[in-house]
C-alpha positions as a Markdown table, in Angstrom:
| # | Residue | x | y | z |
|---|---|---|---|---|
| 1 | Unk | -61.6 | 58.9 | 74.7 |
| 2 | Unk | -58.4 | 56.7 | 75.1 |
| 3 | Unk | -58.0 | 55.0 | 71.8 |
| 4 | Unk | -55.5 | 52.6 | 73.1 |
| 5 | Unk | -58.3 | 51.1 | 75.3 |
| 6 | Unk | -61.0 | 51.6 | 72.7 |
| 7 | Unk | -62.7 | 48.5 | 71.4 |
| 8 | Unk | -62.9 | 50.0 | 68.0 |
| 9 | Unk | -66.7 | 50.2 | 67.9 |
| 10 | Unk | -66.8 | 54.0 | 67.9 |
| 11 | Unk | -64.3 | 54.0 | 65.0 |
| 12 | Unk | -66.5 | 51.4 | 63.2 |
| 13 | Unk | -69.7 | 53.3 | 63.6 |
| 14 | Unk | -68.1 | 56.6 | 62.5 |
| 15 | Unk | -66.9 | 54.8 | 59.5 |
| 16 | Unk | -70.4 | 53.7 | 58.5 |
| 17 | Unk | -71.9 | 57.1 | 58.3 |
| 18 | Unk | -72.1 | 58.5 | 54.9 |
| 19 | Unk | -71.3 | 62.2 | 55.2 |
| 20 | Unk | -72.2 | 62.9 | 51.5 |
| 21 | Unk | -76.0 | 62.6 | 52.3 |
| 22 | Unk | -78.2 | 65.3 | 50.7 |
| 23 | Unk | -81.8 | 66.2 | 50.5 |
| 24 | Unk | -82.1 | 64.2 | 47.3 |
| 25 | Unk | -81.6 | 61.2 | 49.6 |
| 26 | Unk | -84.6 | 62.2 | 51.7 |
| 27 | Unk | -86.6 | 62.4 | 48.4 |
| 28 | Unk | -85.4 | 58.9 | 47.3 |
| 29 | Unk | -86.3 | 57.5 | 50.9 |
| 30 | Unk | -89.8 | 58.9 | 50.5 |
| 31 | Unk | -90.3 | 56.9 | 47.3 |
| 32 | Unk | -89.4 | 53.6 | 49.0 |
| 33 | Unk | -91.3 | 53.9 | 52.3 |
| 34 | Unk | -94.7 | 54.7 | 53.4 |
| 35 | Unk | -93.4 | 55.5 | 56.9 |
| 36 | Unk | -93.1 | 59.2 | 58.0 |
| 37 | Unk | -89.5 | 60.7 | 57.6 |
| 38 | Unk | -88.3 | 62.7 | 60.5 |
| 39 | Unk | -85.1 | 64.6 | 60.1 |
| 40 | Unk | -82.9 | 65.1 | 63.2 |
| 41 | Unk | -80.5 | 67.9 | 63.7 |
| 42 | Unk | -82.0 | 70.6 | 61.5 |
| 43 | Unk | -81.0 | 74.0 | 63.0 |
| 44 | Unk | -82.0 | 76.7 | 60.6 |
| 45 | Unk | -85.3 | 77.7 | 59.2 |
| 46 | Unk | -84.0 | 77.3 | 55.7 |
| 47 | Unk | -83.0 | 73.7 | 56.3 |
| 48 | Unk | -86.4 | 73.1 | 57.9 |
| 49 | Unk | -87.9 | 74.4 | 54.6 |
| 50 | Unk | -85.7 | 72.2 | 52.6 |
| 51 | Unk | -86.5 | 69.1 | 54.5 |
| 52 | Unk | -90.1 | 69.5 | 54.1 |
| 53 | Unk | -89.8 | 70.2 | 50.4 |
| 54 | Unk | -87.7 | 67.0 | 50.2 |
| 55 | Unk | -90.6 | 65.0 | 51.8 |
| 56 | Unk | -89.8 | 65.0 | 55.4 |
| 57 | Unk | -92.8 | 65.2 | 57.8 |
| 58 | Unk | -90.9 | 67.0 | 60.4 |
């Protein structure tokens, strides 16, 4: 990407993502919503187990 011609949107969006999220955040989210929680980007079987233990529906 040519940053000189970039509108800054990509940089702004990247700056809004909290890279410190953990499975505790999924547990917290489960306490404040009745919606199903789906976790995207799970690659390993262990992470799948952790996601489900934390309250994710899939």
